[in-house]
Tab-separated table of C-alpha atoms and ligand atoms in Angstrom:
chain	number	residue	atom	x	y	z
A	58	MET	CA	48.306	0.469	74.399
A	59	TRP	CA	45.394	-1.754	75.363
A	60	LYS	CA	45.119	-5.443	76.208
A	61	ASN	CA	42.148	-5.821	73.836
A	62	VAL	CA	42.185	-3.244	71.062
A	63	GLY	CA	39.097	-2.171	69.126
A	64	TYR	CA	39.003	-0.290	65.814
A	65	TYR	CA	36.086	1.210	63.905
A	66	ASN	CA	36.615	3.282	60.753
A	67	GLY	CA	39.961	4.708	61.852
A	68	GLU	CA	39.154	5.077	65.546
A	69	LEU	CA	41.185	3.020	68.016
A	70	GLY	CA	40.396	2.292	71.659
A	71	ALA	CA	39.880	-0.308	74.348
A	72	LEU	CA	37.700	-3.001	72.766
A	73	GLU	CA	35.338	-3.000	75.756
A	74	GLU	CA	34.622	0.703	75.300
A	75	MET	CA	34.171	0.921	71.524
A	76	LYS	CA	30.687	1.468	70.086
A	77	VAL	CA	29.311	0.998	66.589
A	78	PRO	CA	26.529	3.099	65.002
A	79	MET	CA	23.063	1.520	65.019
A	80	GLY	CA	22.762	1.869	61.248
A	81	ASP	CA	25.640	-0.506	60.485
A	82	ARG	CA	24.182	-3.107	58.102
A	83	ALA	CA	26.264	-5.811	59.806
A	84	LEU	CA	23.847	-5.525	62.744
A	85	TYR	CA	20.624	-6.057	60.772
A	86	PHE	CA	21.543	-8.288	57.877
A	87	GLY	CA	24.987	-9.641	58.668
A	88	ASP	CA	25.678	-7.701	55.483
A	89	GLY	CA	29.429	-7.945	55.435
A	90	ILE	CA	32.446	-10.180	55.406
A	91	TYR	CA	35.207	-10.967	57.855
A	92	GLU	CA	38.697	-12.396	58.190
A	93	ALA	CA	40.800	-13.591	61.100
A	94	THR	CA	44.346	-14.763	61.674
A	95	CYS	CA	46.889	-15.282	64.422
A	96	VAL	CA	49.711	-12.813	64.977
A	97	ALA	CA	53.160	-13.564	66.417
A	98	ASN	CA	55.910	-10.964	66.922
A	99	ARG	CA	53.285	-8.457	65.670
A	100	VAL	CA	53.364	-10.158	62.267
A	101	PRO	CA	49.931	-11.358	61.058
A	102	PHE	CA	50.274	-14.886	59.684
A	103	ALA	CA	49.463	-15.408	55.985
A	104	ILE	CA	48.108	-11.885	55.618
A	105	GLU	CA	48.385	-11.975	51.810
A	106	ASP	CA	46.166	-15.080	51.638
A	107	HIS	CA	43.619	-13.464	53.968
A	108	LEU	CA	43.576	-10.252	51.926
A	109	ASP	CA	43.114	-12.260	48.711
A	110	ARG	CA	40.091	-14.028	50.213
A	111	MET	CA	38.784	-10.765	51.708
A	112	TYR	CA	38.763	-9.032	48.310
A	113	ASN	CA	37.132	-12.095	46.748
A	114	SER	CA	34.348	-12.141	49.378
A	115	LEU	CA	33.820	-8.389	48.843
A	116	ARG	CA	33.590	-8.908	45.088
A	117	LEU	CA	31.070	-11.751	45.422
A	118	LEU	CA	28.861	-9.664	47.751
A	119	GLU	CA	29.343	-6.541	45.585
A	120	ILE	CA	30.561	-4.460	48.531
A	121	PRO	CA	32.378	-1.423	47.077
A	122	PHE	CA	35.265	-1.348	49.552
A	123	ARG	CA	37.814	1.037	48.141
A	124	MET	CA	40.830	0.684	50.426
A	125	GLU	CA	43.886	-0.615	48.592
A	126	ARG	CA	45.780	-3.591	49.927
A	127	ALA	CA	48.656	-1.588	51.418
A	128	GLU	CA	46.228	0.824	53.061
A	129	ILE	CA	44.130	-1.804	54.838
A	130	GLN	CA	47.284	-3.670	55.818
A	131	ALA	CA	48.583	-0.467	57.425
A	132	GLU	CA	45.287	0.034	59.288
A	133	LEU	CA	45.372	-3.547	60.611
A	134	GLN	CA	48.996	-3.077	61.662
A	135	LYS	CA	47.941	-0.023	63.714
A	136	VAL	CA	45.488	-2.233	65.625
A	137	ILE	CA	48.176	-4.874	66.191
A	138	ASP	CA	50.727	-2.287	67.301
A	139	ALA	CA	48.281	-0.779	69.806
A	140	ALA	CA	48.044	-4.081	71.693
A	141	GLU	CA	49.994	-4.874	74.834
A	142	ASP	CA	52.645	-7.581	74.429
A	143	SER	CA	51.509	-11.182	74.141
A	144	PRO	CA	53.285	-14.217	72.639
A	145	ILE	CA	50.342	-14.620	70.227
A	146	HIS	CA	47.559	-12.228	69.320
A	147	PHE	CA	44.333	-12.878	67.459
A	148	LEU	CA	43.446	-10.376	64.726
A	149	TYR	CA	39.845	-10.138	63.517
A	150	TRP	CA	38.468	-7.692	60.991
A	151	GLN	CA	35.183	-7.222	59.184
A	152	ILE	CA	33.838	-4.978	56.469
A	153	SER	CA	30.145	-4.179	56.279
A	154	ARG	CA	28.263	-2.525	53.439
A	155	GLY	CA	28.016	0.636	55.505
A	156	VAL	CA	25.844	2.690	57.835
A	157	CYS	CA	22.356	3.760	56.661
A	158	PRO	CA	18.677	3.353	57.608
A	159	ARG	CA	17.566	-0.302	57.566
A	160	ASN	CA	16.350	-1.343	54.139
A	161	HIS	CA	17.094	-4.587	52.293
A	162	PRO	CA	18.449	-3.245	48.954
A	163	PHE	CA	21.983	-1.890	48.749
A	164	PRO	CA	22.330	1.772	49.794
A	165	GLY	CA	23.414	4.455	47.305
A	166	GLN	CA	27.001	5.272	46.406
A	167	GLU	CA	27.148	7.948	49.097
A	168	VAL	CA	27.324	5.150	51.708
A	169	SER	CA	30.840	3.773	52.223
A	170	PRO	CA	31.684	0.362	53.663
A	171	THR	CA	32.840	0.292	57.288
A	172	LEU	CA	36.005	-1.379	58.563
A	173	MET	CA	35.941	-2.814	62.062
A	174	ALA	CA	38.737	-4.799	63.747
A	175	TYR	CA	40.007	-6.054	67.046
A	176	VAL	CA	43.176	-7.612	68.437
A	177	LYS	CA	43.250	-9.741	71.598
A	178	PRO	CA	45.825	-11.981	73.299
A	179	HIS	CA	45.415	-15.545	72.036
A	180	VAL	CA	46.543	-18.943	73.232
A	181	MET	CA	46.939	-21.512	70.497
A	182	LYS	CA	45.580	-24.972	71.134
A	183	PRO	CA	48.366	-27.541	71.599
A	184	LEU	CA	48.640	-29.522	68.369
A	185	ASP	CA	48.920	-32.820	70.242
A	186	VAL	CA	45.606	-32.527	72.095
A	187	PRO	CA	42.914	-33.907	69.788
A	188	TYR	CA	39.376	-32.611	69.300
A	189	LYS	CA	36.226	-34.478	70.149
A	190	LEU	CA	33.701	-33.947	67.358
A	191	ILE	CA	29.983	-34.303	66.812
A	192	SER	CA	28.263	-34.725	63.444
A	193	MET	CA	25.333	-32.669	62.193
A	194	GLU	CA	23.385	-32.100	59.007
A	195	ASP	CA	24.737	-28.998	57.235
A	196	ILE	CA	21.745	-26.635	57.072
A	197	ARG	CA	23.618	-23.596	55.758
A	198	PHE	CA	22.804	-21.753	52.543
A	199	LYS	CA	24.888	-22.128	49.398
A	200	LEU	CA	27.174	-19.130	49.848
A	201	CYS	CA	29.568	-20.968	52.131
A	202	ASN	CA	32.507	-20.023	49.897
A	203	ILE	CA	32.019	-16.388	50.957
A	204	LYS	CA	33.234	-15.509	54.452
A	205	THR	CA	30.046	-13.646	55.347
A	206	LEU	CA	28.947	-12.525	58.795
A	207	ASN	CA	25.842	-14.758	58.574
A	208	LEU	CA	26.942	-17.520	60.897
A	209	ILE	CA	23.792	-18.662	62.730
A	210	PRO	CA	23.880	-22.333	61.624
A	211	SER	CA	27.569	-22.465	62.617
A	212	VAL	CA	26.806	-20.847	65.980
A	213	LEU	CA	24.101	-23.455	66.649
A	214	ALA	CA	26.344	-26.314	65.520
A	215	ASN	CA	29.232	-25.195	67.715
A	216	GLN	CA	26.882	-24.735	70.667
A	217	ARG	CA	25.606	-28.322	70.247
A	218	ALA	CA	29.261	-29.490	70.174
A	219	VAL	CA	30.135	-27.600	73.368
A	220	GLU	CA	27.029	-28.940	75.141
A	221	ARG	CA	28.361	-32.433	74.436
A	222	GLY	CA	31.850	-31.650	75.726
A	223	CYS	CA	33.226	-31.450	72.161
A	224	GLN	CA	35.215	-28.814	70.281
A	225	GLU	CA	33.792	-28.944	66.758
A	226	ALA	CA	30.880	-30.197	64.672
A	227	VAL	CA	31.468	-32.068	61.410
A	228	LEU	CA	28.783	-30.937	58.983
A	229	HIS	CA	27.422	-33.123	56.194
A	230	ARG	CA	24.833	-32.707	53.439
A	231	GLY	CA	23.254	-36.122	53.345
A	232	SER	CA	26.227	-38.450	53.488
A	233	ARG	CA	28.685	-35.921	51.995
A	234	VAL	CA	31.012	-34.235	54.478
A	235	THR	CA	31.362	-30.509	53.847
A	236	GLU	CA	33.369	-28.886	56.672
A	237	CYS	CA	33.067	-28.007	60.360
A	238	ALA	CA	31.267	-25.128	62.102
A	239	HIS	CA	34.366	-22.919	61.953
A	240	SER	CA	37.039	-25.165	60.454
A	241	ASN	CA	37.677	-27.328	57.414
A	242	VAL	CA	38.013	-31.068	57.788
A	243	SER	CA	40.259	-33.459	55.870
A	244	ILE	CA	41.110	-37.136	56.226
A	245	LEU	CA	44.165	-39.292	55.695
A	246	LYS	CA	43.400	-42.694	54.177
A	247	ASP	CA	46.002	-45.130	52.854
A	248	GLY	CA	48.590	-42.344	52.755
A	249	VAL	CA	46.352	-39.980	50.734
A	250	LEU	CA	45.116	-36.643	52.079
A	251	ARG	CA	41.460	-36.205	51.100
A	252	THR	CA	39.399	-33.047	51.478
A	253	ALA	CA	36.200	-31.593	50.042
A	254	PRO	CA	36.625	-29.495	46.873
A	255	THR	CA	36.308	-25.709	47.099
A	256	ASP	CA	32.789	-25.211	45.736
A	257	GLU	CA	29.940	-23.148	47.229
A	258	LEU	CA	29.473	-25.698	50.030
A	259	ILE	CA	32.669	-24.910	51.937
A	260	LEU	CA	34.834	-21.961	52.881
A	261	PRO	CA	38.165	-22.079	51.039
A	262	GLY	CA	40.164	-22.172	54.260
A	263	ILE	CA	43.632	-20.684	54.275
A	264	THR	CA	44.840	-23.383	56.691
A	265	ARG	CA	43.319	-26.063	54.432
A	266	LYS	CA	45.202	-24.576	51.466
A	267	HIS	CA	48.490	-24.555	53.399
A	268	LEU	CA	47.938	-28.109	54.632
A	269	LEU	CA	47.443	-29.342	51.062
A	270	ALA	CA	50.572	-27.497	49.891
A	271	LEU	CA	52.650	-28.940	52.754
A	272	ALA	CA	51.322	-32.430	52.026
A	273	ARG	CA	52.356	-32.124	48.368
A	274	GLU	CA	55.789	-30.785	49.404
A	275	HIS	CA	56.250	-33.908	51.533
A	276	GLY	CA	55.205	-36.304	48.767
A	277	ILE	CA	51.728	-37.012	50.180
A	278	LEU	CA	49.102	-37.442	47.474
A	279	VAL	CA	46.175	-34.998	47.745
A	280	ARG	CA	42.640	-35.615	46.491
A	281	GLU	CA	40.167	-32.722	46.539
A	282	GLU	CA	36.994	-34.732	46.102
A	283	PRO	CA	33.841	-35.186	48.180
A	284	PHE	CA	34.026	-37.913	50.817
A	285	SER	CA	31.314	-39.422	52.976
A	286	MET	CA	30.673	-39.625	56.712
A	287	THR	CA	31.378	-43.372	56.492
A	288	GLU	CA	34.768	-42.631	54.923
A	289	LEU	CA	35.499	-40.110	57.657
A	290	MET	CA	34.540	-42.605	60.361
A	291	ASN	CA	36.903	-45.181	58.766
A	292	ALA	CA	39.738	-42.738	57.997
A	293	ASP	CA	43.275	-43.321	59.243
A	294	GLU	CA	43.312	-39.740	60.564
A	295	VAL	CA	40.807	-36.896	60.739
A	296	ILE	CA	42.348	-33.410	60.562
A	297	VAL	CA	40.506	-30.224	61.517
A	298	THR	CA	42.055	-26.979	60.245
A	299	SER	CA	41.480	-23.311	61.058
A	300	SER	CA	43.491	-20.122	61.394
A	301	SER	CA	42.979	-19.963	65.152
A	302	ALA	CA	43.988	-23.568	65.906
A	303	LEU	CA	46.054	-24.621	62.810
A	304	CYS	CA	45.671	-28.405	62.368
A	305	ILE	CA	44.282	-30.615	65.072
A	306	ARG	CA	43.483	-34.308	65.012
A	307	GLY	CA	39.875	-35.399	65.490
A	308	ALA	CA	39.766	-38.321	67.948
A	309	SER	CA	36.047	-39.108	68.104
A	310	VAL	CA	32.768	-38.341	66.380
A	311	ASP	CA	29.554	-38.620	68.423
A	312	GLY	CA	31.554	-40.542	71.038
A	313	ILE	CA	32.896	-43.104	68.527
A	314	PRO	CA	36.723	-43.176	68.234
A	315	VAL	CA	38.086	-42.138	64.819
A	316	GLY	CA	41.554	-41.922	63.267
A	317	GLY	CA	44.713	-42.589	65.248
A	318	LYS	CA	45.970	-44.996	62.564
A	319	ASP	CA	48.540	-42.845	60.742
A	320	PRO	CA	50.229	-40.848	63.522
A	321	GLU	CA	53.562	-40.418	61.672
A	322	ARG	CA	52.042	-38.738	58.634
A	323	LEU	CA	49.805	-36.629	60.851
A	324	LYS	CA	52.755	-35.469	62.961
A	325	LEU	CA	54.804	-34.720	59.870
A	326	LEU	CA	52.044	-32.410	58.643
A	327	GLN	CA	51.506	-30.776	62.035
A	328	ASP	CA	55.248	-30.196	62.531
A	329	ALA	CA	55.576	-28.789	59.010
A	330	TYR	CA	52.643	-26.465	59.678
A	331	TRP	CA	54.029	-25.207	62.975
A	332	ALA	CA	57.459	-24.637	61.377
A	333	LYS	CA	55.785	-22.626	58.594
A	334	PHE	CA	53.873	-20.528	61.117
A	335	GLN	CA	57.023	-19.761	63.099
A	336	ARG	CA	59.120	-19.050	60.004
A	337	GLU	CA	56.568	-16.690	58.483
A	338	THR	CA	55.936	-14.718	61.672
A	339	GLN	CA	59.574	-13.878	62.381
A	340	PRO	CA	60.067	-10.181	63.170
A	341	GLY	CA	60.481	-8.227	59.944
A	342	GLN	CA	58.292	-10.577	57.860
A	343	ALA	CA	55.374	-8.133	57.603
B	96	PLP	N1	35.245	-23.184	57.474
B	96	PLP	C1	34.508	-22.285	58.155
B	96	PLP	C2	33.018	-22.367	58.058
B	96	PLP	C3	35.119	-21.296	58.936
B	96	PLP	O1	34.384	-20.404	59.599
B	96	PLP	C4	36.540	-21.271	59.009
B	96	PLP	C5	37.243	-20.261	59.799
B	96	PLP	O2	36.677	-19.389	60.387
B	96	PLP	C6	37.264	-22.235	58.307
B	96	PLP	C7	36.583	-23.170	57.519
B	96	PLP	C8	38.763	-22.264	58.341
B	96	PLP	O3	39.279	-21.270	57.507
B	96	PLP	P1	40.741	-20.664	57.775
B	96	PLP	O4	41.682	-21.810	57.718
B	96	PLP	O5	40.939	-19.706	56.667
B	96	PLP	O6	40.695	-20.023	59.124
């Protein structure tokens, strides 16, 4: 057992000691995809949703990953089970196109995709402590629906947020809000939950999907349509969602207070989300 567990193509070890081959295309081109989720009681939350999105990203990037669902799930479980106890773990995994000499075109069929993963102890952010946000032009390419390893614009955006004492950056293309550096963003306005549609400009977040489903279950109207920065600034609540932090209220953007005007509906959604997380990570749920 290790505190931080690393995994590369079947090999397990202490994360700090694992090495990857220099030919891995993830290193040169970010040529791969990734997934991440929280784990409680050694049960990865919403694993089926993450595997669905993983296979979709692989298909869109034409990465010929051949492991069946049950097989990759078993490999990920080995990584989880090799971790020392923690109330919550964080599970990350990525698949690259494989290991070969650097060259832009895809390698031949003799090259197999690589599977890399790690598990670390994780502390979830308290749902009642809001985020401070900044806003930034979204300069990413138009493959945002694929969870690729190419994250430089998101890295820069999150760095700018941290430098300003904030937790996330709201990205917009012109006036249209897309998502955040590593989260989706939704708003509550007049009792309606509004969020950007799942086109090539945003990642179809699993937490976003669950939030919309919970809203519908609780009789809250959902509109998946573009909304503007002005609408976000005037929203009753701003909700930032991600697998690592679930759903957190945004309290300011660029130092200007936002939201805080529909706390009951917000709390209803946050409580429903937390209950879902706990229910679906009971021992024996895997
Ligand atoms: N949008 C981006 C750009 C992300 O990187 C992430 C998570 O990493 C999300 C949204 C949230 O997705 P999920 O809820 O599946 O974690």
